[in-house]
Every structure is written in C-alpha cells, then in structure tokens.
Coordinates of C-alpha atoms in Angstrom, one line a residue:
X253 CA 13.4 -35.0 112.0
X254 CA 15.4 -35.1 109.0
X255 CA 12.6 -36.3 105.8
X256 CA 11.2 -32.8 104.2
X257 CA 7.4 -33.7 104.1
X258 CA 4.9 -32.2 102.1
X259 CA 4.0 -29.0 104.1
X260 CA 8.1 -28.0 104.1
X261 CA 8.1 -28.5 100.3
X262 CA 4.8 -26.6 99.8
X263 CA 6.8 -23.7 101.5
X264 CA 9.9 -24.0 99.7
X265 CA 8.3 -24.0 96.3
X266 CA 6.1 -20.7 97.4
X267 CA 8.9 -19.0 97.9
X268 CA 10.7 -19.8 94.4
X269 CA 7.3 -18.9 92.8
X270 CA 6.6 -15.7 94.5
X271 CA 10.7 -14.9 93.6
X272 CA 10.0 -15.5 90.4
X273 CA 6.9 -13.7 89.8
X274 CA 8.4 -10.4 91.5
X275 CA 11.5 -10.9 89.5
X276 CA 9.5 -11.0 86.2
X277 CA 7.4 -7.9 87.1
X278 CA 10.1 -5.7 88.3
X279 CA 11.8 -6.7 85.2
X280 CA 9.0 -4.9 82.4
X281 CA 10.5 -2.6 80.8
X282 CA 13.0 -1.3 82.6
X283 CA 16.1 -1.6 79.9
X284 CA 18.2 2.0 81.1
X285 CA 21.7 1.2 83.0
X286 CA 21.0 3.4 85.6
X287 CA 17.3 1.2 86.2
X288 CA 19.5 -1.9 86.0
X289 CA 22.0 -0.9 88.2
X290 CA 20.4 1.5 90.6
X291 CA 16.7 0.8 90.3
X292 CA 16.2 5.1 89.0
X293 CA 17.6 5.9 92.1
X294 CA 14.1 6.2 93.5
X295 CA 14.0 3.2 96.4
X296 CA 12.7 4.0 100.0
X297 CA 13.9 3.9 103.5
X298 CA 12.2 0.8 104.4
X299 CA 13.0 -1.3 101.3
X300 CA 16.9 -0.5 101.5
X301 CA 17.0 -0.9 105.2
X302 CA 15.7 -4.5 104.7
X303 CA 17.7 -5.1 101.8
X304 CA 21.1 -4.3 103.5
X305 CA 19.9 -6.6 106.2
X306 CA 18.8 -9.4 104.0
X307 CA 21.7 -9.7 101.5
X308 CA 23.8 -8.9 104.4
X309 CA 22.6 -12.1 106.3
X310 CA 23.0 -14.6 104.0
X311 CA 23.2 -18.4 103.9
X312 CA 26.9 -18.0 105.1
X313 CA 25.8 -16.3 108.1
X314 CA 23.1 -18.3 108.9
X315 CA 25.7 -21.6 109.3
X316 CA 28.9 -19.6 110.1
X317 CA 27.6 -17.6 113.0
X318 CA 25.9 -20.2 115.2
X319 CA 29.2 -22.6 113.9
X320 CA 31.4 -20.2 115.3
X321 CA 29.6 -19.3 118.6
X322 CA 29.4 -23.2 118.7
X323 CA 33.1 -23.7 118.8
X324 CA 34.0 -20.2 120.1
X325 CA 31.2 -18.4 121.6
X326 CA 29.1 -15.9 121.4
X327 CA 32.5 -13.5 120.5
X328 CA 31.6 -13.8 117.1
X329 CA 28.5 -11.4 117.3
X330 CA 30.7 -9.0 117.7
X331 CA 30.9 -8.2 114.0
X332 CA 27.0 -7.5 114.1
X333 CA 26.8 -5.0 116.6
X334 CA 29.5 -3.3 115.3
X335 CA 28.0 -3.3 111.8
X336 CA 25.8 -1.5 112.8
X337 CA 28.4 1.2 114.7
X338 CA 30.3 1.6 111.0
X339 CA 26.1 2.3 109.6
X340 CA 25.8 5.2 112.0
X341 CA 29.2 6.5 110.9
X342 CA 28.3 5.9 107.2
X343 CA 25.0 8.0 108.0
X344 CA 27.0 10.7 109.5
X345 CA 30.1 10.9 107.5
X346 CA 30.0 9.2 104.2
X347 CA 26.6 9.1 102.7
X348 CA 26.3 13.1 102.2
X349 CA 29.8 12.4 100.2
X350 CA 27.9 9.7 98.0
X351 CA 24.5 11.0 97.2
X352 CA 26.3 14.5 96.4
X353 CA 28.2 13.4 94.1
X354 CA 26.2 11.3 92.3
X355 CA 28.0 8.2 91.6
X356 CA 27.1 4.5 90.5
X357 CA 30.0 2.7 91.5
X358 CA 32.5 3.3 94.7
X359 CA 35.7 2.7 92.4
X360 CA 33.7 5.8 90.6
X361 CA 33.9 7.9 93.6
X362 CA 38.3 7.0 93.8
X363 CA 38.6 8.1 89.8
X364 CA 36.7 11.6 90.8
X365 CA 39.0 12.0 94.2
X366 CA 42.3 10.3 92.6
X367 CA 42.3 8.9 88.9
X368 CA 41.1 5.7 86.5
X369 CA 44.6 4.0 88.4
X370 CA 42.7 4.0 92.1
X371 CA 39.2 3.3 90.3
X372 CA 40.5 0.3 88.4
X373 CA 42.1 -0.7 91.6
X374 CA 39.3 -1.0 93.3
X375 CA 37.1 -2.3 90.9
X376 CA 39.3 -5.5 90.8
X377 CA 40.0 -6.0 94.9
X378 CA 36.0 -5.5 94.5
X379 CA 35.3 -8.0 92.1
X380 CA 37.9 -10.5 93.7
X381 CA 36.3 -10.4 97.3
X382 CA 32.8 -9.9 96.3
X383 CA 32.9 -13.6 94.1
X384 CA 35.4 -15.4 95.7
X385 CA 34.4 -14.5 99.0
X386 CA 30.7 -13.6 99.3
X387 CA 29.3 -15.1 96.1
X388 CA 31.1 -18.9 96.5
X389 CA 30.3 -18.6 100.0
X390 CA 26.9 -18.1 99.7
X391 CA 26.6 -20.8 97.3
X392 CA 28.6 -23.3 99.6
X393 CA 26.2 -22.7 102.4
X394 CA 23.3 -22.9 100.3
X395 CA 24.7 -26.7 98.6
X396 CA 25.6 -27.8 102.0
X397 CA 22.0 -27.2 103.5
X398 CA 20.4 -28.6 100.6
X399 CA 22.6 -31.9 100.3
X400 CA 22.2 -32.0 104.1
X401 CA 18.4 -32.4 103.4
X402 CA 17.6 -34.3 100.0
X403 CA 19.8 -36.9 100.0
X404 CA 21.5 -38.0 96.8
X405 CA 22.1 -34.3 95.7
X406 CA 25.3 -33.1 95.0
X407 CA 27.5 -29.9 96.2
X408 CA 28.5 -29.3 92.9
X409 CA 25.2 -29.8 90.8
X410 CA 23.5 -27.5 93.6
X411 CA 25.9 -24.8 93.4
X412 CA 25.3 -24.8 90.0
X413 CA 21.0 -24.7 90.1
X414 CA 21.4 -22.0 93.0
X415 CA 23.6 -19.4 90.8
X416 CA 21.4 -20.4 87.8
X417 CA 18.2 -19.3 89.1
X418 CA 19.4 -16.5 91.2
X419 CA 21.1 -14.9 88.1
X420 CA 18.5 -14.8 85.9
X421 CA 15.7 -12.8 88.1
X422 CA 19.0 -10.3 89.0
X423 CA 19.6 -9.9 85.3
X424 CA 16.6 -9.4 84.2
X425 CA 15.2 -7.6 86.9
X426 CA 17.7 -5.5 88.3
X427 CA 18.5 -3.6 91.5
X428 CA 15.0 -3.3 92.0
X429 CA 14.3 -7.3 91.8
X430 CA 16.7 -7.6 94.3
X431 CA 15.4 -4.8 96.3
X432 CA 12.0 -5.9 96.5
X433 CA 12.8 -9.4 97.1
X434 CA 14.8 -8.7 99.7
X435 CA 11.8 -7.6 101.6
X436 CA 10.1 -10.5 101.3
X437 CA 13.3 -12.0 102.0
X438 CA 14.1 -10.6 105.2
X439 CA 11.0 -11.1 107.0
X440 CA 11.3 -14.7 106.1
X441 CA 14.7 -14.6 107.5
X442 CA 13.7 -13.0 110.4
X443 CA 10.8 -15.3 111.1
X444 CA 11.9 -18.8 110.5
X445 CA 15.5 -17.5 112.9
X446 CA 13.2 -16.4 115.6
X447 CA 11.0 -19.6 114.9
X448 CA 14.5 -21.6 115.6
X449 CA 15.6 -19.7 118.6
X450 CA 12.6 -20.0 120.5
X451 CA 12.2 -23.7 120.0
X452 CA 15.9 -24.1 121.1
X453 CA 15.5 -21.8 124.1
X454 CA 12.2 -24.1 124.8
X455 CA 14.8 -27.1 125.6
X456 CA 16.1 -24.7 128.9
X457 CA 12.3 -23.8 130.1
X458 CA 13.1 -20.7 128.7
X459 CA 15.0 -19.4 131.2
X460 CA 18.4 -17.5 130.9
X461 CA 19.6 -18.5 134.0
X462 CA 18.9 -22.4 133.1
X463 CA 21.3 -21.3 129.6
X464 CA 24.0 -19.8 131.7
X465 CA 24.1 -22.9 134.1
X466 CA 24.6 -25.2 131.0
X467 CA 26.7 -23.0 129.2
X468 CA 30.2 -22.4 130.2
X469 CA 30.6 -18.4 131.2
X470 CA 32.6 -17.8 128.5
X471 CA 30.9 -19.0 125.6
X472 CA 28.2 -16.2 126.6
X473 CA 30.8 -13.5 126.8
X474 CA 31.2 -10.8 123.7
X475 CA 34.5 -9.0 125.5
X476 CA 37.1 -11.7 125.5
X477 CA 40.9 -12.3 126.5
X478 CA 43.7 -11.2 124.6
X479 CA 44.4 -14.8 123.4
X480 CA 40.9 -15.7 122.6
X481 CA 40.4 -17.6 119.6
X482 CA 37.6 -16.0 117.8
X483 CA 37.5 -12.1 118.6
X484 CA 39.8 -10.6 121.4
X485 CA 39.1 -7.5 122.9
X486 CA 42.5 -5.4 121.2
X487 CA 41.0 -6.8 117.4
X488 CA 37.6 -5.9 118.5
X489 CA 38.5 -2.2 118.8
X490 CA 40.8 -2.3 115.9
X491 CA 40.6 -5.2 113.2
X492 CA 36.8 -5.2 113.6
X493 CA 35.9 -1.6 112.8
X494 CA 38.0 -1.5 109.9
X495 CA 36.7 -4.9 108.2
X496 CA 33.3 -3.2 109.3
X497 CA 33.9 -0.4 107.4
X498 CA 35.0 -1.2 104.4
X499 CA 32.0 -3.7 104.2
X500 CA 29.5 -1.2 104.7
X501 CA 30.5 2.3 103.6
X502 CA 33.1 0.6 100.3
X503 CA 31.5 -2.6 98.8
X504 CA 29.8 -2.0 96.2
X505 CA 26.9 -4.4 96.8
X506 CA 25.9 -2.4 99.9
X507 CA 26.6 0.9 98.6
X508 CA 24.7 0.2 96.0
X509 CA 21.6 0.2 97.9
X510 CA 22.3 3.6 98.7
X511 CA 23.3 4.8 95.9
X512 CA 19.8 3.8 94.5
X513 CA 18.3 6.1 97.6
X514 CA 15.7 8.8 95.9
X515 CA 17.2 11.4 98.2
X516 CA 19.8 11.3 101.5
X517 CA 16.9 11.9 103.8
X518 CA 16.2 8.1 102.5
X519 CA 19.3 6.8 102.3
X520 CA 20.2 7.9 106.2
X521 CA 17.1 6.4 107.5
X522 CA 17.6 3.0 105.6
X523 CA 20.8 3.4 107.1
X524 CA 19.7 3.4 111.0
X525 CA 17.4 1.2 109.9
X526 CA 19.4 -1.5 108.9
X527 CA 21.5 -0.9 111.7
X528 CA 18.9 -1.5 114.2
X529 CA 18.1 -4.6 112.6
X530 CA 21.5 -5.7 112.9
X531 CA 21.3 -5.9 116.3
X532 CA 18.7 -8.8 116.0
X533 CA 21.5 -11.8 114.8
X534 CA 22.5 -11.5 118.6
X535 CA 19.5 -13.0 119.7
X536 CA 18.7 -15.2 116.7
X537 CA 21.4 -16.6 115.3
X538 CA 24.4 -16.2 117.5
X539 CA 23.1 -17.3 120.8
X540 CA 21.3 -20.2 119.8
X541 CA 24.6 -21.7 118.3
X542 CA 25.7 -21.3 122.0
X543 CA 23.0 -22.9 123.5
X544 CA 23.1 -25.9 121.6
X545 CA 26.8 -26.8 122.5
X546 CA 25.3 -28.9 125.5
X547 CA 22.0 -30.2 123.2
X548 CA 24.4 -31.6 120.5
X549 CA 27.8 -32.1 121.3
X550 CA 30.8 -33.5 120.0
X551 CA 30.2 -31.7 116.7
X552 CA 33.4 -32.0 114.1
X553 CA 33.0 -29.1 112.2
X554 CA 31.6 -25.9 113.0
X555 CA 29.8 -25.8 109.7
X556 CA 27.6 -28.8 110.5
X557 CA 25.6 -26.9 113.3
X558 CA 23.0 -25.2 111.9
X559 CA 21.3 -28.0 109.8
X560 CA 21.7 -30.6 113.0
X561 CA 19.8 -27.7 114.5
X562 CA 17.1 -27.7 111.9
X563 CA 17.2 -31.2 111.9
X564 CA 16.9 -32.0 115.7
X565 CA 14.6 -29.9 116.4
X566 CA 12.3 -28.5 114.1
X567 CA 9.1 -30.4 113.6
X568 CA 6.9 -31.2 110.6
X569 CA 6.0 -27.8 108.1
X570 CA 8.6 -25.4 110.2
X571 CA 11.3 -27.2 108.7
X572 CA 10.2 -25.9 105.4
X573 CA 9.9 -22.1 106.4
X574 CA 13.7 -22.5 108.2
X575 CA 14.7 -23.8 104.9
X576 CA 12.7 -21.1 103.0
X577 CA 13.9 -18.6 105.3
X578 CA 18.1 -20.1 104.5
X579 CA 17.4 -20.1 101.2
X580 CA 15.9 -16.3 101.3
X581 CA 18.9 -15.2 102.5
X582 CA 20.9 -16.9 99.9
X583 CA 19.0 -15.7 97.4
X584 CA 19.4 -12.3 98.6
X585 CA 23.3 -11.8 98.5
X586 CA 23.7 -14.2 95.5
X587 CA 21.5 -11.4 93.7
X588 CA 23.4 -8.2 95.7
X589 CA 26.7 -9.6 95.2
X590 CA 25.5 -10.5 91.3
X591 CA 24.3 -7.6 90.2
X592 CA 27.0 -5.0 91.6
X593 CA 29.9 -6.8 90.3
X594 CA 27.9 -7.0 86.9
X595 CA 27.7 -3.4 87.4
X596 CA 31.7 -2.9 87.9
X597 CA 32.3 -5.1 85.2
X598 CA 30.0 -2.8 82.7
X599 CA 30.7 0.5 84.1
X600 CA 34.5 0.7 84.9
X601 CA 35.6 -1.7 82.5
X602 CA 33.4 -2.2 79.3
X603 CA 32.2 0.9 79.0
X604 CA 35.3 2.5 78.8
X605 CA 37.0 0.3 76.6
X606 CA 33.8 0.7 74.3
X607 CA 31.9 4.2 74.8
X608 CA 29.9 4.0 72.0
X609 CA 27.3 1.8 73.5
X610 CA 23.9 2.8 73.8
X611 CA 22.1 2.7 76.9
X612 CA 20.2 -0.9 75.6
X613 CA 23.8 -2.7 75.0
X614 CA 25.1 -1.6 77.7
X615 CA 21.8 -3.0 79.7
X616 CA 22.8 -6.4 77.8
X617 CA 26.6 -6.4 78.6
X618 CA 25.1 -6.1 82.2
X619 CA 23.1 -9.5 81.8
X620 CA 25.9 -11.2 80.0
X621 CA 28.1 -10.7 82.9
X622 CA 26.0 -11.2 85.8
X623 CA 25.7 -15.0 83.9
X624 CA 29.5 -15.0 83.3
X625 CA 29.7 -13.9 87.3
X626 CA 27.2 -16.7 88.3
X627 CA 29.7 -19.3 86.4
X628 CA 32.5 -18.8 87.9
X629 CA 31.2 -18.4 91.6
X630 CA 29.3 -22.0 91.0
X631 CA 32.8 -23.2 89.9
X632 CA 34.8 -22.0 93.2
X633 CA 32.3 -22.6 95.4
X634 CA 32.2 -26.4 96.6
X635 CA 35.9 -25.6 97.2
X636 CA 35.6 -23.9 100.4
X637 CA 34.6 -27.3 102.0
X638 CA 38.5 -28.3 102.3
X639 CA 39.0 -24.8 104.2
X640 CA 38.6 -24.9 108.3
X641 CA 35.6 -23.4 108.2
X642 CA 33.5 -20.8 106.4
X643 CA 33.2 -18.1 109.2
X644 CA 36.8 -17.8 109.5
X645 CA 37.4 -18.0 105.5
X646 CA 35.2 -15.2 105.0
X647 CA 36.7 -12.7 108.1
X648 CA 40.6 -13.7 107.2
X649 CA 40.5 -12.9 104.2
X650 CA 38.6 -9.7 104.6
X651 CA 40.8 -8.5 107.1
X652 CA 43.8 -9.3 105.0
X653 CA 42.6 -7.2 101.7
X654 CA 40.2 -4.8 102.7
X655 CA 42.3 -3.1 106.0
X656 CA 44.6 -0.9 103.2
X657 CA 41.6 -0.1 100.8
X658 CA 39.5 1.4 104.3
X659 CA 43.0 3.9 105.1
X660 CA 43.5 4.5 101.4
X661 CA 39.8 5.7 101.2
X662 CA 39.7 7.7 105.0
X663 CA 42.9 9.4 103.9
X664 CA 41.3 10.8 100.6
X665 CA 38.4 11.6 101.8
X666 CA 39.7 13.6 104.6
X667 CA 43.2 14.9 103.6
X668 CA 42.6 17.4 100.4
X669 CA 46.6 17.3 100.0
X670 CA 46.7 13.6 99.2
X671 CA 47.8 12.9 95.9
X672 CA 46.8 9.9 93.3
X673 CA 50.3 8.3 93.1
X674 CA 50.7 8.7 96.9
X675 CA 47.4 6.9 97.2
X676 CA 48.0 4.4 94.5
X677 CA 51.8 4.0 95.6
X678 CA 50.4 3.5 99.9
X679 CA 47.9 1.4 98.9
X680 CA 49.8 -1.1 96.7
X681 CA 52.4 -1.1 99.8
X682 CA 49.6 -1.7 102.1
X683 CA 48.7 -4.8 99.9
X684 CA 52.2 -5.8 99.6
X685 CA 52.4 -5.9 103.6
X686 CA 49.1 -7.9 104.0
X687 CA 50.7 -10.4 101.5
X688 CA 53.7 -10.7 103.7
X689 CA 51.8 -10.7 106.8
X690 CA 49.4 -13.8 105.7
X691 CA 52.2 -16.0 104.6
X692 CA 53.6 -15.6 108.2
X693 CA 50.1 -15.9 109.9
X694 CA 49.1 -19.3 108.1
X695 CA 52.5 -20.9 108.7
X696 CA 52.7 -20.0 112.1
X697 CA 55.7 -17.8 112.4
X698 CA 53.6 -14.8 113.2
X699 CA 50.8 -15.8 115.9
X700 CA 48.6 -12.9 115.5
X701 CA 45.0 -12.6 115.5
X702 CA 43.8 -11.3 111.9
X703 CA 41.5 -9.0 113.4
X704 CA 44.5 -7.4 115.4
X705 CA 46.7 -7.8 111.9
X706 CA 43.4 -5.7 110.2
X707 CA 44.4 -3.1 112.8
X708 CA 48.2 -3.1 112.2
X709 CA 47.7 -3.1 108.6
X710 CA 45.4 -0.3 108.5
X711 CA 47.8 1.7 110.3
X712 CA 50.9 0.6 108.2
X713 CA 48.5 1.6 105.0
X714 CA 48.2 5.2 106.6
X715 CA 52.3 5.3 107.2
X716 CA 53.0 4.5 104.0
X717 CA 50.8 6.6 102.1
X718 CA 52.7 9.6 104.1
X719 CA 56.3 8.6 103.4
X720 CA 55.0 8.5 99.6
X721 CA 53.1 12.4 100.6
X722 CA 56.4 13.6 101.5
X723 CA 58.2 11.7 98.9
X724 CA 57.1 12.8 96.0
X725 CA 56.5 16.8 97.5
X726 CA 54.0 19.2 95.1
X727 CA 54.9 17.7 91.9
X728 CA 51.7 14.6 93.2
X729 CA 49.4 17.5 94.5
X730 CA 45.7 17.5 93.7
X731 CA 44.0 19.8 91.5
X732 CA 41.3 22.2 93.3
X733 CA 38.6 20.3 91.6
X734 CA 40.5 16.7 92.3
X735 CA 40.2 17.3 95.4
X736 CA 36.6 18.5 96.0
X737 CA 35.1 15.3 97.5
X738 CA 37.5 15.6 99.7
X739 CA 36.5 19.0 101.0
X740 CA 33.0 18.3 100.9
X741 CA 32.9 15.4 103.1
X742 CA 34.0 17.5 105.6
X743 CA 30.3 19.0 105.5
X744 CA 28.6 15.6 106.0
X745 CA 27.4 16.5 109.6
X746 CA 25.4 19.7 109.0
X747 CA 23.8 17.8 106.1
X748 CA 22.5 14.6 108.0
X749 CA 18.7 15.3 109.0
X750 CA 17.6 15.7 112.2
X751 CA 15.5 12.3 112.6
X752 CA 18.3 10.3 111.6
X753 CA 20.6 12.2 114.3
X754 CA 17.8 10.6 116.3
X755 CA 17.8 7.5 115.1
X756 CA 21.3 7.2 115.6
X757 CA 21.1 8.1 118.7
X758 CA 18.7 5.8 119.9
X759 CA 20.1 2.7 118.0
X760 CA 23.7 3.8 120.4
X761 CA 21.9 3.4 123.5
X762 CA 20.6 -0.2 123.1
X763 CA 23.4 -1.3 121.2
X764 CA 25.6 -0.1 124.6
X765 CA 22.9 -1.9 127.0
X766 CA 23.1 -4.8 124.9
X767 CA 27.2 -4.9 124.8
X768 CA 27.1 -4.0 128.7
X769 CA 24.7 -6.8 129.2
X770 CA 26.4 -9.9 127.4
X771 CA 30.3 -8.5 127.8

C-alpha cells in the first residue's frame, strides 16, 4: 500500500503530541546551563541506555542499514555489534576518567589534559561532523520518507519543518527533553522494526533456511573477503573499532548522556545497557534489508529500500507506527546532535569570549544556537541526495576525520609524558594525511577501503605524535597536574562496579554467539 489512511495519521499525530507535551513539561523551570546541557546530572541507567540507543538509531540508520545490506549484505551490521564492543570498553576504561573529572564537554576534558588549542580543536571537528554529518543526515532521511509518502511535499520544505519542530522542544527542554523522549522513542523504534521484520520474514514461512535458499550465501555473511565492498574483514578489526570509538567514547552527543549520569554506577550500566540493545539492529534492521533483495529487486539506489519496504508490505494502521517509529528515531538524534553542539557552541566558545554571563544568558545563548544549528543543517541537508548513498557518506567521512582525533585522545589519556604541542602538532599531521589520503581514495589512485584507511590513519596519527614527542624533548613536557587525567585513567578498572563487570560479561558472550553464528 502506499495512501496513509486515517489510523497511520492518528498515529503519527500522537506521537508529535505526546513529544510535545513532554517537551513542554521537562522544560518548567529548568533555566541553569548545567540543567540545559546535562539535565542536573541526575538521569538513570535505564533512561541513558535507551537514549544512546534511540538517538543512535536514527532515521539515517533506519534507510542506510537495510540499503546497504540490500546492495552489500549483511557486512554492514558489523558496525552495530561492534558498537557495542567500543561501550564495554568505554564502561571499563573511559567513563571512570569522565565522571571523575567532572566535565560538560569532551573538548573540556583535551583543555584539562592538553590546553584551550586541543579543546578548540575538537570543539570544531565536533561541530563539523555532528551537523554536516549526523544532523543533515538525519534530516535527509526524514524528507525522503516523508516525500516518499505524502506526495506533493518537498525535500527542502520538509527538511525545514523537521529541524523546526525538533529544535524548539531541545531548546526549551533540554537534555532532559531529549532524554525522556528518547524513551518513548526507542520503544517505538523498537516496535514498529520488529513489526517490519516479522512481516517480511512472514513472505519465507518464517523459516531461516527458506532465507538462506533465496539469499545468495554471502549477502548473509558478517566476515567478508578482503576486496569486499562494504566491510572487509582487515577494516573490520582495524577501521571499524576506531570509527566505533570515537563515536561512542568522544562525540559529544553521546557522551553527553553520560556525562548527565547521577553517579558511574549509572553511567556503566546505561552503558551495557545500550550495548545490549545494540545488538538488536542485526535482527531488525539489517537482515530484513537482505531478505528483501529477492522480494523487490532491481532497486537503483540503496536509499530507496526501506520505504518500498513499508510501502509493499505494511498493511493499513501499521504503516503509521513504522512511520511513527522512523520519525522517533529522527527526532531523537536531530535533538542529541542539537542540543550538544548548542552546548560546544556556548561552553567552549561564547562563554569564554564573554565570561560575565549569568547562568540565565548563558541558558539563552544555548537556545539561540540550537535555532542557528537547526538552520543550517535544514540548509545542507537535501544535498546529500546527489552523493552515492547515505550509509557510505556517513562512514567515509567518519573514518577520514575521526581516526587521528581517537589516537590523539588514547595517547593522552594513557601516555602522562605527552605534551600539548606534540598532541596538537600529531594531530593536525594526522588531519593533513587523511586530507591527502581522500583525494587519492575518491579519484581512484589509491583503491583502499576507508575502513582499512581508518586503520592506517590511526596508526600514522600515533607515529607522528612521537616524532613530534622526541622532537621537541622536555621543553613540551606536562605539568604534574596537566597530566593528572592521564594518570587517573589508568585506575578505571578497580573503579567499574562489579554488576557492570557482569554485564559486560554477559553482553560478550552473545555478541560472540551471534558473530560465530552469521560470520
């Protein structure tokens, strides 16, 4: 079916009122920058475990992962198991860094390790990937599913209604508006996915064996060949990781969940949490893209699949809670990836040019640029429909910028001799490199996978921080108290409790069936 009737619009318009009204209550009196930002760093397990998983799985996710297994295979899933992999590390090594020290911003945590250099750094590579990239996307996907299903709509206009409602509630409401939602948000999600992949599974008498004789073998495969076009098994062990890492344990829109934790005992459990949850896009998202490749083929573009899935096969009123459940998820990041850069924006950039704000103007300078945010996403956008694809915009370009920033970080966390021009001067020459190396890449000259180029990158980051540690000798040598984080992260495992040591132990044995099962 492709008409919405009545029963999908009833659903659709539920969800934008019960949004709203949580929005508007989470938004009473809470004027403080550290509310706004951080929601009194007093939020729960369970609401930052669903959160991460909501504005994690986003309208971009929701077409680009069944596109890509589509074309590709079910390779692509790769990057959710691992996710949640880089989670359990985050729980083990990283988060007893972060809720020690007390910061609201990552780039916050580079000033008190390096200096303002590294922190400005980082705020900007932040704010470029976290608009360009997971902002416009998510506003794409949404236009594109909406166009796809009330015809006469435009991208443009769409992409333009989306951000405007999405950044008002996050304004006004917060990190806890976003938090809260994002519960409601990812059982929607959840639901109307399963919903999907049980009716396509229905088409095979729901029988594995019937998929695998339809399917070609390696379209159900998550360890593939060297030359394999989405993930091959040397960028799976290296690239993968590393794009992994930074996404979870450095942006600032999912650290900022954390950082909003009342306490690590909470912020380690949201974290096995989430990465048990993580696991679930296998099932629901990523196989079903494979299992359609003999229900609708001859496909053009990889980005079409989901919505001929909704619109094939869904029948009357489940249509509406698929759609309720896409735009859920778009809601969600557009609000995560909304309200953190707001918070770089305030925190490492207005607030130190102007440090006599109060509390309340800083609060407003928050609004004012989650609107200013919301603009210029809206704007960039619709242009991702002239790129190949929106899976493979989103990992490339990841993998390019964010590979240096994950050594850069590992090294200063770990090594208490790093200096701050070492790490400023390895990490520009990182950046330099991955400039270098995707001119060559796109042109053709270099045919090398950019999850394997994450890898190499990474590694070249690591080199060149050195040369620049013996370069420039004691004179670039951190103070005792410069270098503190440094030596406290090295405590991180005594400090995890023992329930998330559980956890995480658990969440490693079915994510290893699960790999051994599908490799």
């Amino acid at each position: 079916m492709e008409d919405l009737q009545f029963w999908d619009f009833a659903v659709i318009v539920a969800y934008f009122v019960i949004v709203t009204f949580i929005g508007y209550k989470t938004a009473r009196g809470k004027t403080t920058p550290e509310e706004l930002f951080l929601a009194g760093r007093s939020l729960g397990p369970l609401a930052i475990g669903f959160s991460l998983f909501a504005s994690n799985i986003s309208s971009d996710t929701l077409i680009g992962l069944p596109g890509a297994a589509y074309q590709h295979g079910i390779s692509a899933a790769n990057y959710e198991w691992m996710a949640g992999v880089v989670l359990m590390f985050t729980a083990i090594f990283v988060l007893p860094v972060l809720m020690r020290a007390r910061v609201t911003t990552m780039p916050e945590l580079m000033e008190r390790r390096f200096d303002s250099r590294l922190r400005k750094y980082l705020s900007v590579i932040t704010l470029f990937l976290s608009i360009i990239l997971d902002t416009a996307g998510t506003l794409y996907a949404g236009g594109l599913i909406v166009t796809t299903f009330i015809p006469g709509t435009n991208l443009w206009e769409v992409c333009a209604l989306l951000a405007l409602f999405t950044s008002i509630y996050t304004a006004f409401g917060g990190l806890r508006a976003v938090v809260y939602t994002d519960v409601m948000q990812a059982c929607v999600l959840i639901g109307g996915s399963a919903a999907m992949t049980w009716i396509i599974f229905g088409h095979f008498d729901y029988s594995w064996s019937t998929v695998k004789e339809a399917v070609s073998p390696e379209k159900l495969s998550l360890i593939r060949p060297l030359d394999d076009p989405s993930v091959p098994w040397l960028g799976l062990i290296t690239g993968v990781p590393i794009v992994g890492f930074y996404y979870w344990s450095m942006n600032q829109y999912v650290v900022q969940r954390l950082l909003g934790a009342r306490d690590i005992q909470a912020a380690g459990r949201a974290s096995i949490f989430a990465a048990a949850l993580k696991l679930l896009p296998i099932f629901i998202m990523t196989i079903p893209g494979a299992m359609v490749i003999p229900l609708l083929p001859g496909l053009e573009h990889p980005d079409q699949v989901y919505p001929k899935m909704v619109q094939e096969f869904t029948p009357t009123g489940l249509t509406g809670l698929i759609l309720a459940g896409l735009i859920a998820a778009l809601m969600s990041t557009l609000s995560s990836t909304l309200n953190s850069s707001a918070t770089l924006l305030t925190l490492d950039f207005i607030k130190p040019a102007r440090p006599n704000l109060s509390d309340a103007q800083l609060a407003r300078w928050g609004r004012i640029c989650t609107f200013i945010l919301a603009a210029i996403a809206a704007l960039w956008g619709p242009m991702i429909q002239y790129f190949s694809g929106l899976w493979a915009y989103l990992q490339q370009v990841f993998a390019f910028v964010a590979s240096p920033l994950v050594a850069t970080f590992l090294m200063g966390l770990w090594i208490k001799s790093l200096g701050s021009s070492a790490a400023l001067r390895g990490l520009a020459s990182g950046h330099a490199l991955s400039a270098v190396l995707f001119v060559l890449v796109e042109t053709g000259v270099l045919p090398i996978h950019f999850t394997i180029i994450g890898g190499i990158l990474f590694a070249a980051t690591a080199l060149f921080t050195w040369f620049w540690m013996t370069r420039l000798g004691a004179s670039d040598r951190p103070s005792r108290d410069d270098a503190h984080i440094a030596v406290i992260a090295k405590e991180g495992l005594e400090r995890v409790p023992r329930d998330v040591m559980i956890g995480i132990a658990i969440v490693s044995v079915l994510t290893a069936i699960i790999v051994y099962l599908l490799r």
